[in-house]
Coordinates of N, CA and C in Angstrom, one line a residue:
M10 N 64.9 6.2 21.4 CA 64.8 7.4 22.2 C 63.6 7.2 23.1
R11 N 63.7 7.7 24.3 CA 62.6 7.5 25.3 C 62.5 8.8 26.1
D12 N 61.4 9.1 26.5 CA 61.2 10.2 27.4 C 61.3 9.8 28.9
L13 N 61.8 10.7 29.7 CA 62.0 10.4 31.1 C 61.2 11.4 32.0
Y14 N 60.4 10.9 32.8 CA 59.5 11.7 33.7 C 59.8 11.4 35.2
F15 N 60.0 12.4 36.0 CA 60.1 12.2 37.4 C 58.9 12.7 38.0
L16 N 58.1 11.8 38.7 CA 56.7 12.0 39.1 C 56.7 12.1 40.6
D17 N 56.0 13.0 41.3 CA 55.8 13.0 42.7 C 54.7 14.0 43.0
E18 N 54.3 14.0 44.4 CA 53.3 15.0 44.7 C 53.8 15.7 45.8
S19 N 53.2 16.9 46.1 CA 53.7 17.9 47.2 C 52.5 18.6 47.6
G20 N 52.5 19.0 48.9 CA 51.4 19.8 49.4 C 51.8 21.2 49.7
F21 N 50.8 22.1 49.5 CA 51.0 23.5 49.8 C 49.9 24.0 50.8
A22 N 50.4 24.5 51.9 CA 49.5 24.9 53.0 C 49.2 26.4 52.9
P23 N 48.1 26.9 53.5 CA 47.8 28.4 53.6 C 49.0 29.1 54.2
T24 N 49.6 28.5 55.1 CA 50.8 29.1 55.8 C 52.0 28.2 55.4
M25 N 52.9 28.8 54.6 CA 54.2 28.0 54.2 C 55.2 28.2 55.2
P26 N 56.1 27.3 55.5 CA 57.2 27.4 56.4 C 58.0 28.7 56.2
T27 N 58.5 29.4 57.1 CA 59.3 30.6 57.0 C 60.7 30.1 57.2
G28 N 61.5 30.3 56.2 CA 62.8 29.9 56.2 C 63.7 30.7 57.1
Y29 N 63.5 32.0 57.0 CA 64.2 32.9 58.0 C 63.4 34.1 58.1
T30 N 63.7 35.0 59.2 CA 63.0 36.2 59.4 C 63.9 37.1 60.2
W31 N 63.6 38.3 60.4 CA 64.4 39.2 61.3 C 63.4 40.1 62.0
S32 N 64.0 40.6 63.0 CA 63.2 41.8 63.8 C 64.2 42.7 64.5
R33 N 63.7 43.7 65.0 CA 64.6 44.6 65.7 C 65.0 44.0 67.1
T34 N 66.1 44.4 67.5 CA 66.6 44.0 68.7 C 65.6 44.3 69.9
G35 N 65.3 43.3 70.6 CA 64.3 43.5 71.7 C 62.8 43.2 71.3
Q36 N 62.5 43.1 70.0 CA 61.2 42.9 69.5 C 61.0 41.5 69.1
R37 N 59.9 40.9 69.2 CA 59.7 39.4 68.8 C 59.1 39.6 67.3
A38 N 59.7 38.6 66.5 CA 59.1 38.5 65.2 C 57.8 37.8 65.2
V39 N 56.8 38.3 64.6 CA 55.5 37.6 64.5 C 55.2 37.3 63.1
V40 N 54.9 35.9 62.9 CA 54.5 35.6 61.5 C 53.1 35.1 61.6
S41 N 52.3 35.6 60.6 CA 50.9 35.2 60.5 C 50.8 33.7 60.3
R42 N 49.8 33.1 60.8 CA 49.5 31.7 60.6 C 48.0 31.5 60.3
E43 N 47.6 30.7 59.3 CA 46.3 30.5 58.9 C 46.1 29.0 59.2
D44 N 44.8 28.6 59.6 CA 44.4 27.3 59.8 C 44.4 26.5 58.5
K45 N 45.1 25.4 58.4 CA 45.1 24.7 57.1 C 43.9 23.8 56.8
K46 N 43.0 23.6 57.8 CA 41.8 22.7 57.6 C 41.1 23.1 56.3
G47 N 41.0 22.2 55.3 CA 40.2 22.4 54.2 C 40.8 23.3 53.2
R48 N 42.0 23.9 53.4 CA 42.5 24.9 52.6 C 43.9 24.4 52.1
R49 N 44.4 23.2 52.3 CA 45.6 22.7 51.7 C 45.4 22.3 50.2
V50 N 46.4 22.6 49.4 CA 46.3 22.3 48.0 C 47.4 21.2 47.8
N51 N 47.1 20.0 47.2 CA 48.0 19.1 46.8 C 48.3 19.1 45.3
M52 N 49.5 18.9 45.0 CA 49.9 19.0 43.7 C 50.5 17.6 43.2
L53 N 50.1 17.2 42.0 CA 50.7 16.0 41.4 C 51.4 16.5 40.2
G54 N 52.7 16.2 40.1 CA 53.5 16.8 39.0 C 54.5 15.8 38.4
A55 N 54.9 16.2 37.2 CA 55.9 15.3 36.5 C 56.8 16.3 35.8
L56 N 58.2 16.0 36.0 CA 59.3 16.8 35.4 C 59.8 15.9 34.3
S57 N 59.7 16.3 33.1 CA 60.4 15.8 31.9 C 61.8 16.3 31.8
V58 N 62.7 15.5 31.6 CA 64.1 15.9 31.4 C 64.6 15.7 30.0
G59 N 65.6 16.4 29.6 CA 66.2 16.1 28.3 C 66.1 17.3 27.4
A60 N 66.1 17.1 26.1 CA 65.9 18.2 25.1 C 64.6 18.8 25.2
H61 N 63.5 18.1 25.6 CA 62.2 18.6 25.5 C 61.8 18.6 27.0
A62 N 62.5 19.3 27.9 CA 62.2 19.5 29.3 C 61.0 20.2 29.5
D63 N 60.1 19.8 30.5 CA 58.9 20.5 30.8 C 58.5 20.0 32.1
L64 N 57.5 20.8 32.6 CA 56.9 20.5 33.9 C 55.4 20.5 33.7
V65 N 54.7 19.4 34.1 CA 53.3 19.4 34.1 C 52.7 19.1 35.5
W66 N 51.6 19.6 35.9 CA 51.1 19.4 37.1 C 49.5 19.4 37.1
E67 N 49.0 18.9 38.2 CA 47.6 18.9 38.4 C 47.4 19.2 39.9
K68 N 46.3 20.0 40.2 CA 46.1 20.3 41.6 C 44.8 19.8 42.1
T69 N 44.7 19.5 43.4 CA 43.5 19.0 44.1 C 43.5 19.5 45.4
C70 N 42.3 19.7 46.0 CA 42.3 20.0 47.5 C 42.0 18.8 48.2
G71 N 41.8 17.6 47.6 CA 41.7 16.4 48.2 C 43.0 15.6 48.2
K72 N 42.9 14.4 48.5 CA 44.0 13.5 48.6 C 44.4 13.0 47.2
V73 N 45.7 12.9 46.9 CA 46.2 12.3 45.7 C 46.1 10.8 45.9
D74 N 45.2 10.2 45.1 CA 45.0 8.8 45.3 C 45.4 8.0 43.9
A75 N 45.3 6.7 44.0 CA 45.7 5.8 42.9 C 45.0 6.2 41.6
A76 N 43.6 6.4 41.8 CA 42.7 6.8 40.6 C 43.2 8.1 40.0
M77 N 43.5 9.1 40.7 CA 44.0 10.3 40.2 C 45.4 10.3 39.5
L78 N 46.2 9.4 40.1 CA 47.6 9.2 39.6 C 47.4 8.4 38.3
L79 N 46.6 7.5 38.2 CA 46.4 6.6 37.0 C 45.9 7.6 35.9
E80 N 44.9 8.4 36.2 CA 44.4 9.4 35.2 C 45.5 10.4 34.7
F81 N 46.3 10.9 35.7 CA 47.3 11.9 35.3 C 48.4 11.1 34.4
V82 N 48.8 10.0 34.7 CA 49.8 9.2 33.9 C 49.2 8.9 32.5
C83 N 48.0 8.5 32.5 CA 47.4 8.2 31.1 C 47.1 9.3 30.3
V84 N 46.6 10.5 30.9 CA 46.2 11.6 30.0 C 47.4 12.5 29.8
R85 N 48.0 12.9 30.9 CA 49.0 14.0 30.8 C 50.4 13.5 30.2
L86 N 50.8 12.2 30.6 CA 52.1 11.7 30.3 C 52.0 10.8 29.0
A87 N 51.0 9.9 29.0 CA 50.9 8.9 27.9 C 50.2 9.6 26.7
G88 N 49.3 10.5 27.0 CA 48.5 11.2 25.9 C 47.5 10.3 25.4
L89 N 46.9 9.4 26.3 CA 45.9 8.4 25.9 C 44.6 9.2 25.7
P90 N 44.0 9.0 24.6 CA 42.7 9.7 24.4 C 41.6 9.0 25.3
G91 N 40.6 9.7 25.7 CA 39.5 9.0 26.5 C 39.9 8.9 28.0
G92 N 40.9 9.6 28.5 CA 41.2 9.5 29.9 C 41.9 8.2 30.3
G93 N 41.7 7.9 31.6 CA 42.5 6.8 32.1 C 41.8 5.4 32.0
A94 N 40.9 5.3 30.9 CA 40.3 4.0 30.7 C 41.2 3.1 30.1
L95 N 42.2 2.5 30.8 CA 43.2 1.7 30.2 C 42.7 0.3 29.8
A96 N 41.5 -0.1 30.3 CA 40.9 -1.4 30.0 C 40.9 -1.6 28.5
R97 N 40.5 -0.6 27.8 CA 40.6 -0.7 26.3 C 41.0 0.5 25.6
P98 N 42.4 0.6 25.5 CA 43.0 1.7 24.7 C 42.6 1.5 23.3
P99 N 42.6 2.6 22.6 CA 42.3 2.4 21.1 C 43.2 1.5 20.4
D100 N 42.7 0.7 19.5 CA 43.4 -0.4 18.9 C 44.8 0.2 18.3
G101 N 45.8 -0.4 18.7 CA 47.2 -0.1 18.2 C 47.7 1.2 18.7
F102 N 47.1 1.8 19.8 CA 47.6 3.1 20.3 C 48.8 2.8 21.2
T103 N 49.8 3.6 20.8 CA 51.1 3.6 21.7 C 51.6 5.0 21.6
R104 N 52.4 5.4 22.5 CA 53.0 6.7 22.5 C 53.9 6.8 21.3
V105 N 54.2 8.0 20.8 CA 55.0 8.2 19.7 C 56.5 7.8 20.2
R106 N 56.8 8.2 21.3 CA 58.0 7.8 21.9 C 57.8 7.1 23.3
P107 N 58.3 5.9 23.6 CA 58.0 5.3 24.8 C 58.5 6.2 25.9
C108 N 58.0 6.1 27.2 CA 58.6 6.9 28.3 C 58.7 6.0 29.5
T109 N 59.6 6.5 30.4 CA 59.7 5.8 31.7 C 59.3 6.9 32.7
V110 N 58.5 6.5 33.7 CA 58.0 7.3 34.8 C 58.8 6.9 36.1
V111 N 59.6 7.7 36.6 CA 60.3 7.4 37.9 C 59.4 7.8 39.1
L112 N 59.2 6.9 40.0 CA 58.3 7.1 41.1 C 59.0 6.7 42.5
D113 N 58.5 7.2 43.5 CA 58.9 6.7 44.9 C 58.0 5.7 45.3
N114 N 57.9 5.3 46.5 CA 57.0 4.3 47.0 C 55.9 4.8 47.9
A115 N 55.3 6.0 47.5 CA 54.2 6.5 48.2 C 53.0 5.6 48.0
S116 N 52.1 5.7 49.0 CA 51.0 4.8 49.0 C 50.1 4.8 47.7
A117 N 50.0 5.9 47.1 CA 49.2 5.9 45.8 C 50.0 5.2 44.6
H118 N 51.3 5.3 44.7 CA 52.2 4.8 43.7 C 52.3 3.2 43.7
V119 N 52.1 2.7 44.9 CA 52.2 1.2 45.1 C 50.8 0.6 45.3
A120 N 49.8 1.4 45.3 CA 48.4 0.8 45.4 C 48.1 -0.1 44.3
R121 N 47.3 -1.2 44.5 CA 47.0 -2.2 43.5 C 46.3 -1.5 42.3
A122 N 45.5 -0.5 42.6 CA 44.6 0.2 41.6 C 45.6 0.8 40.5
F123 N 46.9 1.2 41.0 CA 47.8 1.8 40.0 C 48.8 0.8 39.6
K124 N 49.6 0.3 40.5 CA 50.7 -0.6 40.2 C 50.2 -1.9 39.4
G125 N 49.0 -2.3 39.8 CA 48.4 -3.4 39.1 C 48.1 -3.2 37.6
R126 N 48.3 -2.0 37.1 CA 48.0 -1.7 35.7 C 49.3 -1.5 34.9
R127 N 50.5 -2.0 35.4 CA 51.7 -1.9 34.9 C 51.7 -2.5 33.4
E128 N 51.1 -3.6 33.2 CA 51.1 -4.2 31.9 C 50.3 -3.4 30.9
E129 N 49.2 -2.9 31.3 CA 48.4 -2.0 30.4 C 49.2 -0.8 30.0
L130 N 49.9 -0.2 31.1 CA 50.7 1.0 30.8 C 51.8 0.6 29.9
A131 N 52.4 -0.4 30.0 CA 53.6 -0.9 29.2 C 53.1 -1.1 27.7
A132 N 51.8 -1.5 27.5 CA 51.3 -1.7 26.3 C 51.2 -0.5 25.4
V133 N 50.9 0.6 26.1 CA 50.8 1.9 25.4 C 52.1 2.7 25.4
G134 N 53.2 2.1 26.0 CA 54.4 2.7 26.0 C 54.9 3.5 27.2
V135 N 54.3 3.1 28.3 CA 54.7 3.8 29.7 C 55.2 2.7 30.6
E136 N 56.5 2.9 30.9 CA 57.2 2.0 31.9 C 57.3 2.7 33.3
L137 N 57.1 2.0 34.3 CA 57.2 2.5 35.6 C 58.5 2.0 36.2
F138 N 59.2 2.9 36.9 CA 60.5 2.6 37.5 C 60.4 3.1 39.0
Y139 N 60.5 2.3 39.9 CA 60.4 2.6 41.3 C 61.7 2.8 41.9
L140 N 61.8 4.0 42.6 CA 63.1 4.3 43.3 C 63.3 3.4 44.6
P141 N 64.4 3.3 45.2 CA 64.6 2.6 46.4 C 63.9 3.3 47.5
P142 N 63.5 2.6 48.5 CA 62.8 3.4 49.7 C 63.7 4.4 50.3
R143 N 63.0 5.5 50.8 CA 63.7 6.5 51.6 C 64.9 7.2 50.7
S144 N 64.7 7.5 49.5 CA 65.7 8.1 48.7 C 65.2 9.2 47.9
P145 N 64.6 10.3 48.5 CA 64.0 11.4 47.7 C 65.1 12.1 46.9
E146 N 66.3 12.1 47.3 CA 67.4 12.8 46.5 C 67.5 12.3 45.1
L147 N 67.0 11.1 44.8 CA 67.1 10.5 43.5 C 66.0 11.0 42.5
N148 N 65.0 11.6 43.1 CA 63.8 12.1 42.3 C 64.0 13.6 42.0
D149 N 64.3 13.9 40.8 CA 64.7 15.2 40.4 C 63.5 16.3 40.5
I150 N 62.3 15.9 40.7 CA 61.2 16.8 40.8 C 61.2 17.4 42.3
E151 N 61.9 16.7 43.2 CA 61.9 17.3 44.6 C 62.6 18.6 44.5
R152 N 63.6 18.8 43.7 CA 64.3 20.2 43.6 C 63.3 21.2 43.1
V153 N 62.4 20.8 42.3 CA 61.4 21.8 41.7 C 60.4 22.2 42.9
W154 N 59.9 21.2 43.6 CA 59.0 21.5 44.8 C 59.7 22.4 45.8
R155 N 60.9 22.1 46.1 CA 61.7 22.9 47.1 C 61.8 24.3 46.6
S156 N 62.2 24.5 45.4 CA 62.4 25.8 44.9 C 61.1 26.6 44.7
A157 N 60.0 25.9 44.3 CA 58.7 26.6 44.2 C 58.2 27.0 45.6
K158 N 58.5 26.2 46.6 CA 57.9 26.6 48.0 C 58.8 27.7 48.6
Y159 N 60.1 27.6 48.5 CA 60.9 28.5 49.2 C 61.4 29.8 48.4
E160 N 61.3 29.7 47.1 CA 61.9 30.8 46.2 C 60.8 31.5 45.5
D161 N 59.8 30.8 44.9 CA 58.8 31.4 44.0 C 57.4 31.6 44.6
Y162 N 57.2 31.1 45.7 CA 55.8 31.2 46.4 C 55.7 32.7 46.8
P163 N 54.9 33.5 46.2 CA 54.9 34.9 46.3 C 54.6 35.5 47.7
E164 N 53.7 34.9 48.4 CA 53.4 35.3 49.8 C 53.3 34.0 50.6
R165 N 53.6 34.2 51.8 CA 53.8 33.1 52.8 C 52.4 32.6 53.4
V166 N 51.5 33.6 53.4 CA 50.2 33.3 54.1 C 49.0 33.6 53.1
H167 N 48.1 32.7 53.0 CA 46.9 32.9 52.2 C 45.6 32.5 53.0
T168 N 44.5 33.2 52.8 CA 43.4 33.0 53.6 C 42.3 32.0 53.0
T169 N 42.5 31.7 51.6 CA 41.5 30.7 51.0 C 42.3 29.7 50.1
A170 N 41.6 28.6 50.0 CA 42.2 27.5 49.1 C 42.4 28.1 47.7
E171 N 41.6 28.9 47.1 CA 41.7 29.5 45.7 C 43.0 30.3 45.7
A172 N 43.3 31.1 46.8 CA 44.4 32.0 46.8 C 45.7 31.1 46.8
V173 N 45.7 30.0 47.6 CA 46.8 29.1 47.6 C 47.0 28.4 46.3
A174 N 45.9 28.0 45.6 CA 46.0 27.4 44.3 C 46.6 28.3 43.3
T175 N 46.2 29.6 43.4 CA 46.7 30.6 42.4 C 48.1 30.9 42.6
A176 N 48.5 31.0 43.9 CA 50.0 31.2 44.2 C 50.8 30.1 43.8
V177 N 50.3 28.8 43.9 CA 51.1 27.6 43.5 C 51.2 27.6 42.0
D178 N 50.1 27.9 41.3 CA 50.2 27.9 39.9 C 51.2 29.0 39.4
Q179 N 51.3 30.2 40.0 CA 52.3 31.2 39.7 C 53.7 30.7 39.9
A180 N 53.9 30.1 41.0 CA 55.2 29.5 41.3 C 55.7 28.4 40.4
L181 N 54.7 27.5 40.0 CA 55.1 26.4 39.1 C 55.3 26.9 37.7
N182 N 54.5 28.0 37.3 CA 54.8 28.6 36.0 C 56.2 29.2 35.9
R183 N 56.6 29.8 37.0 CA 58.0 30.3 37.0 C 59.0 29.2 36.9
Q184 N 58.7 28.1 37.6 CA 59.6 26.9 37.4 C 59.7 26.4 36.1
R185 N 58.4 26.3 35.5 CA 58.4 25.7 34.2 C 59.2 26.6 33.2
A186 N 59.0 28.0 33.3 CA 59.8 28.9 32.4 C 61.3 28.6 32.6
R187 N 61.7 28.5 33.8 CA 63.2 28.3 34.0 C 63.6 26.9 33.4
I188 N 62.7 25.9 33.6 CA 63.2 24.5 33.0 C 63.2 24.5 31.6
K189 N 62.3 25.1 30.9 CA 62.2 25.2 29.4 C 63.4 26.1 28.9
G190 N 63.7 27.2 29.6 CA 64.8 28.0 29.3 C 66.1 27.3 29.3
S191 N 66.4 26.6 30.5 CA 67.6 25.8 30.6 C 67.7 24.8 29.5
A192 N 66.6 24.0 29.1 CA 66.7 23.0 28.1 C 67.0 23.7 26.7
A193 N 66.4 24.9 26.4 CA 66.7 25.6 25.2 C 68.2 25.9 25.2
N194 N 68.7 26.5 26.3 CA 70.1 26.9 26.3 C 71.1 25.7 26.2
F195 N 70.7 24.6 26.8 CA 71.5 23.4 26.7 C 71.5 22.9 25.3
T196 N 70.4 22.9 24.6 CA 70.3 22.4 23.3 C 71.2 23.3 22.3
K197 N 71.1 24.6 22.5 CA 71.9 25.6 21.7 C 73.4 25.3 21.9
A198 N 73.8 25.0 23.2 CA 75.2 24.8 23.4 C 75.7 23.4 22.9
A199 N 74.9 22.5 22.9 CA 75.3 21.2 22.3 C 75.4 21.3 20.8

């Protein structure tokens, strides 16, 4: 048995795209827009599929880089004690169940600081699997990001980074509840 995680990042701006709108005949629809400088929230998330389906994420107002990615994989997915210090994992430490992390070819994912640690990750039970270039449809977490942005994001415009972060957490918590509920129903049906 092996756990399977689909990992990717997504950005949430103070003004999210408006999928559709309406206005009275002869009147122009006006949609508020906030400047995104310094108020964009980037999310790094992983979708676990199977009987123990779950969604885990981490947010930052900065860029998702290889160091953050390595820390996320080591701590949140591998459960490595002591953070992302893979140079010396505790003697004999391995995940209870090995896992495979499915990634695209984003710059942080293929950076030497992350991809160069494949052997150390494999030693603790984490295998990296890279998708072919330009194939986001193969990464299941993309559906979660889309649904969070277009269905669960409570308001389309926020004035502060904190408001954006709170709205994103609410949207992802709704997604997580759906994912866990679907997994529970699937397990009962099986």
